[in-house]
Amino acid sequence: MSDIAQFIGMLESGPEASDEFASYAKLLMEKYTSPETLFAARAAADAYIELKRSRERTAYLEVLLKDAESRSCENVYAARSVMIRQEKLAALGQLASGIAHELNNPIGFVAGNFEALKSYSISVWSYIEALEKAAGKEKAAGLRAKYKIDNILQDTKDIFTESADGFKRVTGIVNNLLAFARIDGGSFKTGSLNSSVQTTAAIVSGQAKFVAVIELILGDVPDFEFNAGEINQVLLNLILNSVQALKGQKRETAGRVTVRTWTEDGMAVCSVEDDGPGISAENMLRVFDPFFTTKPVGEGTGLGLNISYDIVAHRHKGAFDVESEPGRTLFTFRLPLGREV
């Protein structure tokens, strides 16, 4: 087990209260992290602290929502909007430690390559200085062999190539996270549903590793007006629910999550299908109910699908359907290409 994986395991056993956990995480970093893993360890600790704070805020907001029946419709909607943001933050917190681990690998070899470049540059400059003092080609050739200049020049080219690839991977991970997490302030803007699917699938890929293969079958869907931040949240809830259902089966081989997009009758359509355990008949009637969850205590608020339904059906004037049987679950949502909100 790697140092950072062991560190994350120790974080998971920490106290629930965010203030106590912050002190606990700080103590762990001082005792058990090395300089090479400090960046990833700090990112993971910050993610867990934010997740615990989000759970505390969510618990508080759950109490507010239960008392909201006596409030005006305007106040209820305001509380619900806050809950949407809190649920999104909690989901990001769960993913952040995995993303930090994914970042650690490319950053590690980039840092190692540039350390090698530093060492090589010293040898190159020593060679040049020696050449200035050398007389004759024969001695210069001897110095070239002594300092292994030919090997260094070839290795330098390879190192720059590897480093460029590493920076590209890091930039891609960060950009996908930022694209998913952007806050649109409730605005509807012209955008691409396929881009939202690709961004969200990339974000979930760290959680799906060794559990599920995420397959994207994207049709020719034109750009249209929708709230990208909210639809990203819907996609995250659906894909992550499928991955977690497959993970709960503890299968020997990876399952499959298939995300499709197409257009139909003036609607942009997206479906998320998995080959997991399915949803029981009694639970099918409650999947969109607030606070309903089959997950263990502390692993789900029961608000993900309820919020997703609200975003699609009420905010976007669309439709949401679910089908399930043993070995197959299919969620489908439809958004109007010509919006009237």
mmCIF file of N, CA, C and O in Angstrom, residues 26-73:
data_model
loop_
_atom_site.group_PDB
_atom_site.id
_atom_site.type_symbol
_atom_site.label_atom_id
_atom_site.label_comp_id
_atom_site.label_asym_id
_atom_site.label_seq_id
_atom_site.Cartn_x
_atom_site.Cartn_y
_atom_site.Cartn_z
ATOM 1 N N LYS A 26 -4.105 17.262 11.135
ATOM 2 C CA LYS A 26 -2.844 17.993 11.264
ATOM 3 C C LYS A 26 -1.801 17.143 11.970
ATOM 4 O O LYS A 26 -0.630 17.095 11.567
ATOM 5 N N LEU A 27 -2.212 16.452 13.030
ATOM 6 C CA LEU A 27 -1.300 15.580 13.764
ATOM 7 C C LEU A 27 -0.803 14.442 12.871
ATOM 8 O O LEU A 27 0.393 14.099 12.897
ATOM 9 N N LEU A 28 -1.693 13.871 12.053
ATOM 10 C CA LEU A 28 -1.290 12.790 11.144
ATOM 11 C C LEU A 28 -0.243 13.275 10.149
ATOM 12 O O LEU A 28 0.735 12.577 9.868
ATOM 13 N N MET A 29 -0.464 14.470 9.573
ATOM 14 C CA MET A 29 0.476 14.989 8.575
ATOM 15 C C MET A 29 1.855 15.231 9.180
ATOM 16 O O MET A 29 2.873 15.007 8.539
ATOM 17 N N GLU A 30 1.890 15.682 10.432
ATOM 18 C CA GLU A 30 3.168 15.929 11.088
ATOM 19 C C GLU A 30 3.937 14.637 11.359
ATOM 20 O O GLU A 30 5.163 14.596 11.299
ATOM 21 N N LYS A 31 3.214 13.558 11.614
ATOM 22 C CA LYS A 31 3.861 12.309 12.028
ATOM 23 C C LYS A 31 4.092 11.318 10.892
ATOM 24 O O LYS A 31 5.069 10.581 10.895
ATOM 25 N N TYR A 32 3.168 11.275 9.911
ATOM 26 C CA TYR A 32 3.191 10.154 8.982
ATOM 27 C C TYR A 32 3.373 10.523 7.504
ATOM 28 O O TYR A 32 3.320 9.643 6.654
ATOM 29 N N THR A 33 3.547 11.784 7.187
ATOM 30 C CA THR A 33 3.724 12.138 5.774
ATOM 31 C C THR A 33 5.168 12.501 5.489
ATOM 32 O O THR A 33 5.868 13.061 6.337
ATOM 33 N N SER A 34 5.590 12.172 4.281
ATOM 34 C CA SER A 34 6.930 12.524 3.824
ATOM 35 C C SER A 34 6.819 13.735 2.906
ATOM 36 O O SER A 34 5.733 14.050 2.415
ATOM 37 N N PRO A 35 7.932 14.427 2.635
ATOM 38 C CA PRO A 35 7.874 15.588 1.740
ATOM 39 C C PRO A 35 7.300 15.239 0.370
ATOM 40 O O PRO A 35 6.631 16.054 -0.243
ATOM 41 N N GLU A 36 7.532 13.985 -0.102
ATOM 42 C CA GLU A 36 7.057 13.603 -1.425
ATOM 43 C C GLU A 36 5.531 13.489 -1.477
ATOM 44 O O GLU A 36 4.928 13.662 -2.543
ATOM 45 N N THR A 37 4.919 13.168 -0.368
ATOM 46 C CA THR A 37 3.457 12.969 -0.367
ATOM 47 C C THR A 37 2.709 14.099 0.329
ATOM 48 O O THR A 37 1.496 14.015 0.494
ATOM 49 N N LEU A 38 3.425 15.147 0.747
ATOM 50 C CA LEU A 38 2.789 16.201 1.530
ATOM 51 C C LEU A 38 1.676 16.900 0.751
ATOM 52 O O LEU A 38 0.623 17.200 1.294
ATOM 53 N N PHE A 39 1.906 17.145 -0.558
ATOM 54 C CA PHE A 39 0.891 17.849 -1.358
ATOM 55 C C PHE A 39 -0.403 17.050 -1.406
ATOM 56 O O PHE A 39 -1.491 17.576 -1.146
ATOM 57 N N ALA A 40 -0.305 15.774 -1.760
ATOM 58 C CA ALA A 40 -1.497 14.933 -1.848
ATOM 59 C C ALA A 40 -2.145 14.739 -0.483
ATOM 60 O O ALA A 40 -3.370 14.716 -0.359
ATOM 61 N N ALA A 41 -1.303 14.616 0.578
ATOM 62 C CA ALA A 41 -1.846 14.432 1.926
ATOM 63 C C ALA A 41 -2.643 15.663 2.359
ATOM 64 O O ALA A 41 -3.726 15.548 2.930
ATOM 65 N N ARG A 42 -2.108 16.837 2.090
ATOM 66 C CA ARG A 42 -2.813 18.072 2.470
ATOM 67 C C ARG A 42 -4.135 18.194 1.705
ATOM 68 O O ARG A 42 -5.160 18.567 2.272
ATOM 69 N N ALA A 43 -4.105 17.852 0.402
ATOM 70 C CA ALA A 43 -5.325 17.908 -0.397
ATOM 71 C C ALA A 43 -6.378 16.932 0.129
ATOM 72 O O ALA A 43 -7.561 17.260 0.229
ATOM 73 N N ALA A 44 -5.934 15.721 0.468
ATOM 74 C CA ALA A 44 -6.876 14.728 0.988
ATOM 75 C C ALA A 44 -7.447 15.167 2.329
ATOM 76 O O ALA A 44 -8.647 15.045 2.582
ATOM 77 N N ALA A 45 -6.583 15.691 3.230
ATOM 78 C CA ALA A 45 -7.052 16.139 4.541
ATOM 79 C C ALA A 45 -8.050 17.283 4.402
ATOM 80 O O ALA A 45 -9.101 17.297 5.059
ATOM 81 N N ASP A 46 -7.743 18.243 3.536
ATOM 82 C CA ASP A 46 -8.665 19.370 3.320
ATOM 83 C C ASP A 46 -10.011 18.877 2.785
ATOM 84 O O ASP A 46 -11.071 19.379 3.162
ATOM 85 N N ALA A 47 -9.969 17.885 1.876
ATOM 86 C CA ALA A 47 -11.211 17.344 1.313
ATOM 87 C C ALA A 47 -12.057 16.672 2.390
ATOM 88 O O ALA A 47 -13.281 16.860 2.442
ATOM 89 N N TYR A 48 -11.429 15.903 3.275
ATOM 90 C CA TYR A 48 -12.177 15.229 4.328
ATOM 91 C C TYR A 48 -12.750 16.237 5.324
ATOM 92 O O TYR A 48 -13.873 16.082 5.811
ATOM 93 N N ILE A 49 -11.969 17.283 5.639
ATOM 94 C CA ILE A 49 -12.465 18.310 6.559
ATOM 95 C C ILE A 49 -13.690 18.991 5.961
ATOM 96 O O ILE A 49 -14.710 19.196 6.635
ATOM 97 N N GLU A 50 -13.615 19.343 4.663
ATOM 98 C CA GLU A 50 -14.736 20.010 4.018
ATOM 99 C C GLU A 50 -15.949 19.087 3.945
ATOM 100 O O GLU A 50 -17.100 19.529 4.097
ATOM 101 N N LEU A 51 -15.708 17.786 3.706
ATOM 102 C CA LEU A 51 -16.811 16.832 3.665
ATOM 103 C C LEU A 51 -17.527 16.769 5.002
ATOM 104 O O LEU A 51 -18.766 16.767 5.072
ATOM 105 N N LYS A 52 -16.771 16.730 6.102
ATOM 106 C CA LYS A 52 -17.387 16.660 7.433
ATOM 107 C C LYS A 52 -18.147 17.952 7.740
ATOM 108 O O LYS A 52 -19.221 17.935 8.347
ATOM 109 N N ARG A 53 -17.569 19.090 7.332
ATOM 110 C CA ARG A 53 -18.286 20.349 7.533
ATOM 111 C C ARG A 53 -19.578 20.363 6.711
ATOM 112 O O ARG A 53 -20.615 20.862 7.170
ATOM 113 N N SER A 54 -19.506 19.824 5.479
ATOM 114 C CA SER A 54 -20.694 19.771 4.630
ATOM 115 C C SER A 54 -21.773 18.906 5.264
ATOM 116 O O SER A 54 -22.957 19.232 5.212
ATOM 117 N N ARG A 55 -21.368 17.779 5.864
ATOM 118 C CA ARG A 55 -22.353 16.910 6.521
ATOM 119 C C ARG A 55 -23.010 17.619 7.698
ATOM 120 O O ARG A 55 -24.214 17.480 7.933
ATOM 121 N N GLU A 56 -22.205 18.397 8.450
ATOM 122 C CA GLU A 56 -22.776 19.137 9.573
ATOM 123 C C GLU A 56 -23.776 20.177 9.075
ATOM 124 O O GLU A 56 -24.871 20.333 9.634
ATOM 125 N N ARG A 57 -23.389 20.876 7.990
ATOM 126 C CA ARG A 57 -24.304 21.878 7.438
ATOM 127 C C ARG A 57 -25.556 21.224 6.861
ATOM 128 O O ARG A 57 -26.671 21.738 6.995
ATOM 129 N N THR A 58 -25.357 20.072 6.203
ATOM 130 C CA THR A 58 -26.493 19.366 5.629
ATOM 131 C C THR A 58 -27.463 18.896 6.706
ATOM 132 O O THR A 58 -28.683 18.988 6.561
ATOM 133 N N ALA A 59 -26.902 18.380 7.819
ATOM 134 C CA ALA A 59 -27.762 17.936 8.927
ATOM 135 C C ALA A 59 -28.591 19.105 9.460
ATOM 136 O O ALA A 59 -29.780 18.968 9.767
ATOM 137 N N TYR A 60 -27.952 20.268 9.561
ATOM 138 C CA TYR A 60 -28.665 21.454 10.040
ATOM 139 C C TYR A 60 -29.774 21.851 9.061
ATOM 140 O O TYR A 60 -30.902 22.170 9.453
ATOM 141 N N LEU A 61 -29.453 21.787 7.751
ATOM 142 C CA LEU A 61 -30.445 22.160 6.756
ATOM 143 C C LEU A 61 -31.590 21.148 6.675
ATOM 144 O O LEU A 61 -32.724 21.504 6.349
ATOM 145 N N GLU A 62 -31.309 19.885 6.974
ATOM 146 C CA GLU A 62 -32.369 18.889 7.016
ATOM 147 C C GLU A 62 -33.406 19.252 8.083
ATOM 148 O O GLU A 62 -34.616 19.101 7.884
ATOM 149 N N VAL A 63 -32.919 19.747 9.226
ATOM 150 C CA VAL A 63 -33.838 20.170 10.290
ATOM 151 C C VAL A 63 -34.687 21.351 9.807
ATOM 152 O O VAL A 63 -35.895 21.410 10.046
ATOM 153 N N LEU A 64 -34.024 22.290 9.102
ATOM 154 C CA LEU A 64 -34.768 23.445 8.585
ATOM 155 C C LEU A 64 -35.847 23.009 7.595
ATOM 156 O O LEU A 64 -36.975 23.515 7.617
ATOM 157 N N LEU A 65 -35.508 22.036 6.740
ATOM 158 C CA LEU A 65 -36.476 21.590 5.741
ATOM 159 C C LEU A 65 -37.671 20.883 6.381
ATOM 160 O O LEU A 65 -38.803 21.008 5.904
ATOM 161 N N LYS A 66 -37.431 20.134 7.439
ATOM 162 C CA LYS A 66 -38.526 19.427 8.108
ATOM 163 C C LYS A 66 -39.511 20.405 8.746
ATOM 164 O O LYS A 66 -40.696 20.109 8.913
ATOM 165 N N ASP A 67 -38.999 21.586 9.129
ATOM 166 C CA ASP A 67 -39.872 22.592 9.732
ATOM 167 C C ASP A 67 -40.457 23.536 8.693
ATOM 168 O O ASP A 67 -41.197 24.478 9.033
ATOM 169 N N ALA A 68 -40.126 23.315 7.397
ATOM 170 C CA ALA A 68 -40.476 24.299 6.374
ATOM 171 C C ALA A 68 -41.937 24.273 5.965
ATOM 172 O O ALA A 68 -42.381 25.132 5.202
ATOM 173 N N GLU A 69 -42.712 23.281 6.428
ATOM 174 C CA GLU A 69 -44.120 23.198 6.028
ATOM 175 C C GLU A 69 -44.916 24.428 6.454
ATOM 176 O O GLU A 69 -45.918 24.782 5.816
ATOM 177 N N SER A 70 -44.466 25.073 7.530
ATOM 178 C CA SER A 70 -45.193 26.241 8.026
ATOM 179 C C SER A 70 -44.715 27.542 7.378
ATOM 180 O O SER A 70 -45.213 28.610 7.697
ATOM 181 N N ARG A 71 -43.749 27.438 6.490
ATOM 182 C CA ARG A 71 -43.197 28.650 5.872
ATOM 183 C C ARG A 71 -43.847 28.901 4.523
ATOM 184 O O ARG A 71 -44.536 28.063 3.961
ATOM 185 N N SER A 72 -43.567 30.052 3.985
ATOM 186 C CA SER A 72 -44.090 30.394 2.664
ATOM 187 C C SER A 72 -43.351 29.602 1.595
ATOM 188 O O SER A 72 -42.245 29.105 1.811
ATOM 189 N N CYS A 73 -43.959 29.473 0.408
ATOM 190 C CA CYS A 73 -43.330 28.744 -0.701
ATOM 191 C C CYS A 73 -41.994 29.374 -1.083
ATOM 192 O O CYS A 73 -41.042 28.683 -1.444
#
